[in-house]
């Protein structure tokens, strides 16, 4: 390719010149990037928070496409729970080990839904979602997975509204308090006696379904919100 | 506009298109074109990065020592890409989630480094800027065609609006699932290259070797 401009002459190639140019390019570029990062951070944090709130409202059944997310979010009560004892932690402070945040939906002073953050490994990625239980701390109201990187067309069935709808009215625990909920291979047949505890899986995406079962059982079990939910089922007011 | 400026801007759209003639930048063309909206943001991001990096490299072209020119170009491009990525997260959060790593991967897109090295390092600032914009436009044209085809045939929608009602939603259109998978982008780009080279015959490369009869007396 022909070059209309001059080749760099000997003066450009000295060690001193090279170091000088490298230094100034680095200085300018790093200032540019650092300024952008610092100036944009508040907006990014606000966006991430809004997105999280939108997901919580979605699974709480309160999401209104026309409404203002932050306004509707006033209906949500955020509480810290000590996972081991299941008791609420009153002091405001940074989240510690063994603590988790749950979100309560209050309608007219009564709690109508309990929203629990859940997460766990799927096939290719970590699944992040919210599980919403009815006030009895057993019946499932809704579930959503807002972040995952499962196979498009197969494992991403966990994002589909039709599959999400299958969770409604499923029960997590049986009458003796055993954790029964699971995602099965294939379809749950209508005359299955345990149908209340089972959700359809998708053939070809068994491992994603298993990931969902494992993470839901972890978080509803004794290592997760189990003690908290047991306390509520025994009559403590949420 | 001066003719050289006009050529810098217009040529890369068809006659010198980075994707269909030079076959560069294919990776992102496959990855983000499943639907049209993220592709539009990607086009905007790449055009911005190409134009600004070309301008920056052209500004320092006379003082840039040859021994560090590639790494300096990469530093400039990478800085621009980071700023564009951060801006997307600040101003278009949903789309930045969908585009995830692909905006960051613009630095690996051969088009950008290719233009800074072959054009911006040897040409004045104004022309280099236009060359960056032109190549961005050429890339965008291809991406928009591919994404439109893939979203329309794969999901029946364009920009989220239903154009062909799918069977699942009670319509008549049975979506072509293959269009949602990356290889379909290859097929669409192949068809575009075929169409463009039928129209602009001068883009067809001469064969490097022609089969011909060899006589026994001919030295091989």
JSON list of C-alpha atoms in Angstrom, two decimals, chain A residues 1-6 8 12-13 17-18 21-22 25-26 29-30 32-33 36-37 40 43-44 47-48 51 54 146-147 152, chain B residues 60-68 72 75-76 79-80 82-83 85-87 89-94 97 118 121-123 181:
[
{"chain": "A", "resi": 1, "resn": "UNK", "atom": "CA", "xyz": [0.00, 0.00, 0.00]},
{"chain": "A", "resi": 2, "resn": "UNK", "atom": "CA", "xyz": [1.45, 3.41, -0.95]},
{"chain": "A", "resi": 3, "resn": "UNK", "atom": "CA", "xyz": [2.01, 5.89, 1.84]},
{"chain": "A", "resi": 4, "resn": "UNK", "atom": "CA", "xyz": [1.33, 9.56, 1.20]},
{"chain": "A", "resi": 5, "resn": "UNK", "atom": "CA", "xyz": [2.99, 10.67, 4.45]},
{"chain": "A", "resi": 6, "resn": "UNK", "atom": "CA", "xyz": [6.59, 10.45, 5.56]},
{"chain": "A", "resi": 8, "resn": "UNK", "atom": "CA", "xyz": [9.07, 8.11, 10.80]},
{"chain": "A", "resi": 12, "resn": "UNK", "atom": "CA", "xyz": [11.15, 9.23, 16.25]},
{"chain": "A", "resi": 13, "resn": "UNK", "atom": "CA", "xyz": [12.78, 5.92, 16.96]},
{"chain": "A", "resi": 17, "resn": "UNK", "atom": "CA", "xyz": [11.07, 9.28, 22.41]},
{"chain": "A", "resi": 18, "resn": "UNK", "atom": "CA", "xyz": [9.53, 5.83, 22.53]},
{"chain": "A", "resi": 21, "resn": "UNK", "atom": "CA", "xyz": [5.13, 8.60, 23.74]},
{"chain": "A", "resi": 22, "resn": "UNK", "atom": "CA", "xyz": [4.25, 5.38, 25.57]},
{"chain": "A", "resi": 25, "resn": "UNK", "atom": "CA", "xyz": [-0.54, 7.64, 25.63]},
{"chain": "A", "resi": 26, "resn": "UNK", "atom": "CA", "xyz": [-0.93, 5.59, 28.82]},
{"chain": "A", "resi": 29, "resn": "UNK", "atom": "CA", "xyz": [-5.98, 6.74, 28.04]},
{"chain": "A", "resi": 30, "resn": "UNK", "atom": "CA", "xyz": [-6.05, 5.85, 31.72]},
{"chain": "A", "resi": 32, "resn": "UNK", "atom": "CA", "xyz": [-10.09, 8.97, 30.05]},
{"chain": "A", "resi": 33, "resn": "UNK", "atom": "CA", "xyz": [-11.15, 5.50, 31.21]},
{"chain": "A", "resi": 36, "resn": "UNK", "atom": "CA", "xyz": [-15.68, 7.69, 32.58]},
{"chain": "A", "resi": 37, "resn": "UNK", "atom": "CA", "xyz": [-15.86, 4.90, 35.15]},
{"chain": "A", "resi": 40, "resn": "UNK", "atom": "CA", "xyz": [-20.90, 6.85, 35.20]},
{"chain": "A", "resi": 43, "resn": "UNK", "atom": "CA", "xyz": [-26.06, 5.81, 37.07]},
{"chain": "A", "resi": 44, "resn": "UNK", "atom": "CA", "xyz": [-24.93, 2.21, 36.73]},
{"chain": "A", "resi": 47, "resn": "UNK", "atom": "CA", "xyz": [-29.79, 0.99, 37.00]},
{"chain": "A", "resi": 48, "resn": "UNK", "atom": "CA", "xyz": [-28.74, -2.24, 38.67]},
{"chain": "A", "resi": 51, "resn": "UNK", "atom": "CA", "xyz": [-33.43, -3.87, 37.63]},
{"chain": "A", "resi": 54, "resn": "UNK", "atom": "CA", "xyz": [-38.22, -4.80, 38.92]},
{"chain": "A", "resi": 146, "resn": "UNK", "atom": "CA", "xyz": [-33.47, -13.21, 35.94]},
{"chain": "A", "resi": 147, "resn": "UNK", "atom": "CA", "xyz": [-29.87, -14.13, 35.14]},
{"chain": "A", "resi": 152, "resn": "UNK", "atom": "CA", "xyz": [-30.68, -21.13, 24.14]},
{"chain": "B", "resi": 60, "resn": "UNK", "atom": "CA", "xyz": [-0.45, 11.07, 16.74]},
{"chain": "B", "resi": 61, "resn": "UNK", "atom": "CA", "xyz": [0.67, 9.31, 13.58]},
{"chain": "B", "resi": 62, "resn": "UNK", "atom": "CA", "xyz": [3.73, 11.48, 13.02]},
{"chain": "B", "resi": 63, "resn": "UNK", "atom": "CA", "xyz": [5.14, 11.14, 16.51]},
{"chain": "B", "resi": 64, "resn": "UNK", "atom": "CA", "xyz": [4.28, 7.49, 17.05]},
{"chain": "B", "resi": 65, "resn": "UNK", "atom": "CA", "xyz": [7.41, 5.31, 16.92]},
{"chain": "B", "resi": 66, "resn": "UNK", "atom": "CA", "xyz": [7.00, 2.31, 14.66]},
{"chain": "B", "resi": 67, "resn": "UNK", "atom": "CA", "xyz": [8.20, -0.11, 17.33]},
{"chain": "B", "resi": 68, "resn": "UNK", "atom": "CA", "xyz": [5.22, 0.51, 19.58]},
{"chain": "B", "resi": 72, "resn": "UNK", "atom": "CA", "xyz": [-0.48, 2.00, 21.19]},
{"chain": "B", "resi": 75, "resn": "UNK", "atom": "CA", "xyz": [-4.43, 0.79, 23.95]},
{"chain": "B", "resi": 76, "resn": "UNK", "atom": "CA", "xyz": [-6.44, 3.55, 22.31]},
{"chain": "B", "resi": 79, "resn": "UNK", "atom": "CA", "xyz": [-9.81, 2.51, 26.21]},
{"chain": "B", "resi": 80, "resn": "UNK", "atom": "CA", "xyz": [-12.59, 3.58, 23.84]},
{"chain": "B", "resi": 82, "resn": "UNK", "atom": "CA", "xyz": [-14.22, 0.29, 27.89]},
{"chain": "B", "resi": 83, "resn": "UNK", "atom": "CA", "xyz": [-15.78, 3.76, 27.90]},
{"chain": "B", "resi": 85, "resn": "UNK", "atom": "CA", "xyz": [-19.21, -0.40, 27.50]},
{"chain": "B", "resi": 86, "resn": "UNK", "atom": "CA", "xyz": [-19.51, 1.66, 30.69]},
{"chain": "B", "resi": 87, "resn": "UNK", "atom": "CA", "xyz": [-21.73, 4.16, 28.88]},
{"chain": "B", "resi": 89, "resn": "UNK", "atom": "CA", "xyz": [-24.35, 0.11, 31.24]},
{"chain": "B", "resi": 90, "resn": "UNK", "atom": "CA", "xyz": [-25.22, 3.60, 32.39]},
{"chain": "B", "resi": 91, "resn": "UNK", "atom": "CA", "xyz": [-27.66, 4.59, 29.66]},
{"chain": "B", "resi": 92, "resn": "UNK", "atom": "CA", "xyz": [-29.05, 1.36, 28.18]},
{"chain": "B", "resi": 93, "resn": "UNK", "atom": "CA", "xyz": [-28.89, -1.19, 30.95]},
{"chain": "B", "resi": 94, "resn": "UNK", "atom": "CA", "xyz": [-31.20, -3.84, 29.51]},
{"chain": "B", "resi": 97, "resn": "UNK", "atom": "CA", "xyz": [-27.09, -7.16, 29.64]},
{"chain": "B", "resi": 118, "resn": "UNK", "atom": "CA", "xyz": [-3.71, 0.52, 7.32]},
{"chain": "B", "resi": 121, "resn": "UNK", "atom": "CA", "xyz": [-1.58, 5.73, 10.60]},
{"chain": "B", "resi": 122, "resn": "UNK", "atom": "CA", "xyz": [-0.97, 7.14, 7.14]},
{"chain": "B", "resi": 123, "resn": "UNK", "atom": "CA", "xyz": [-3.73, 9.64, 6.50]},
{"chain": "B", "resi": 181, "resn": "UNK", "atom": "CA", "xyz": [-28.58, -20.38, 16.18]}
]
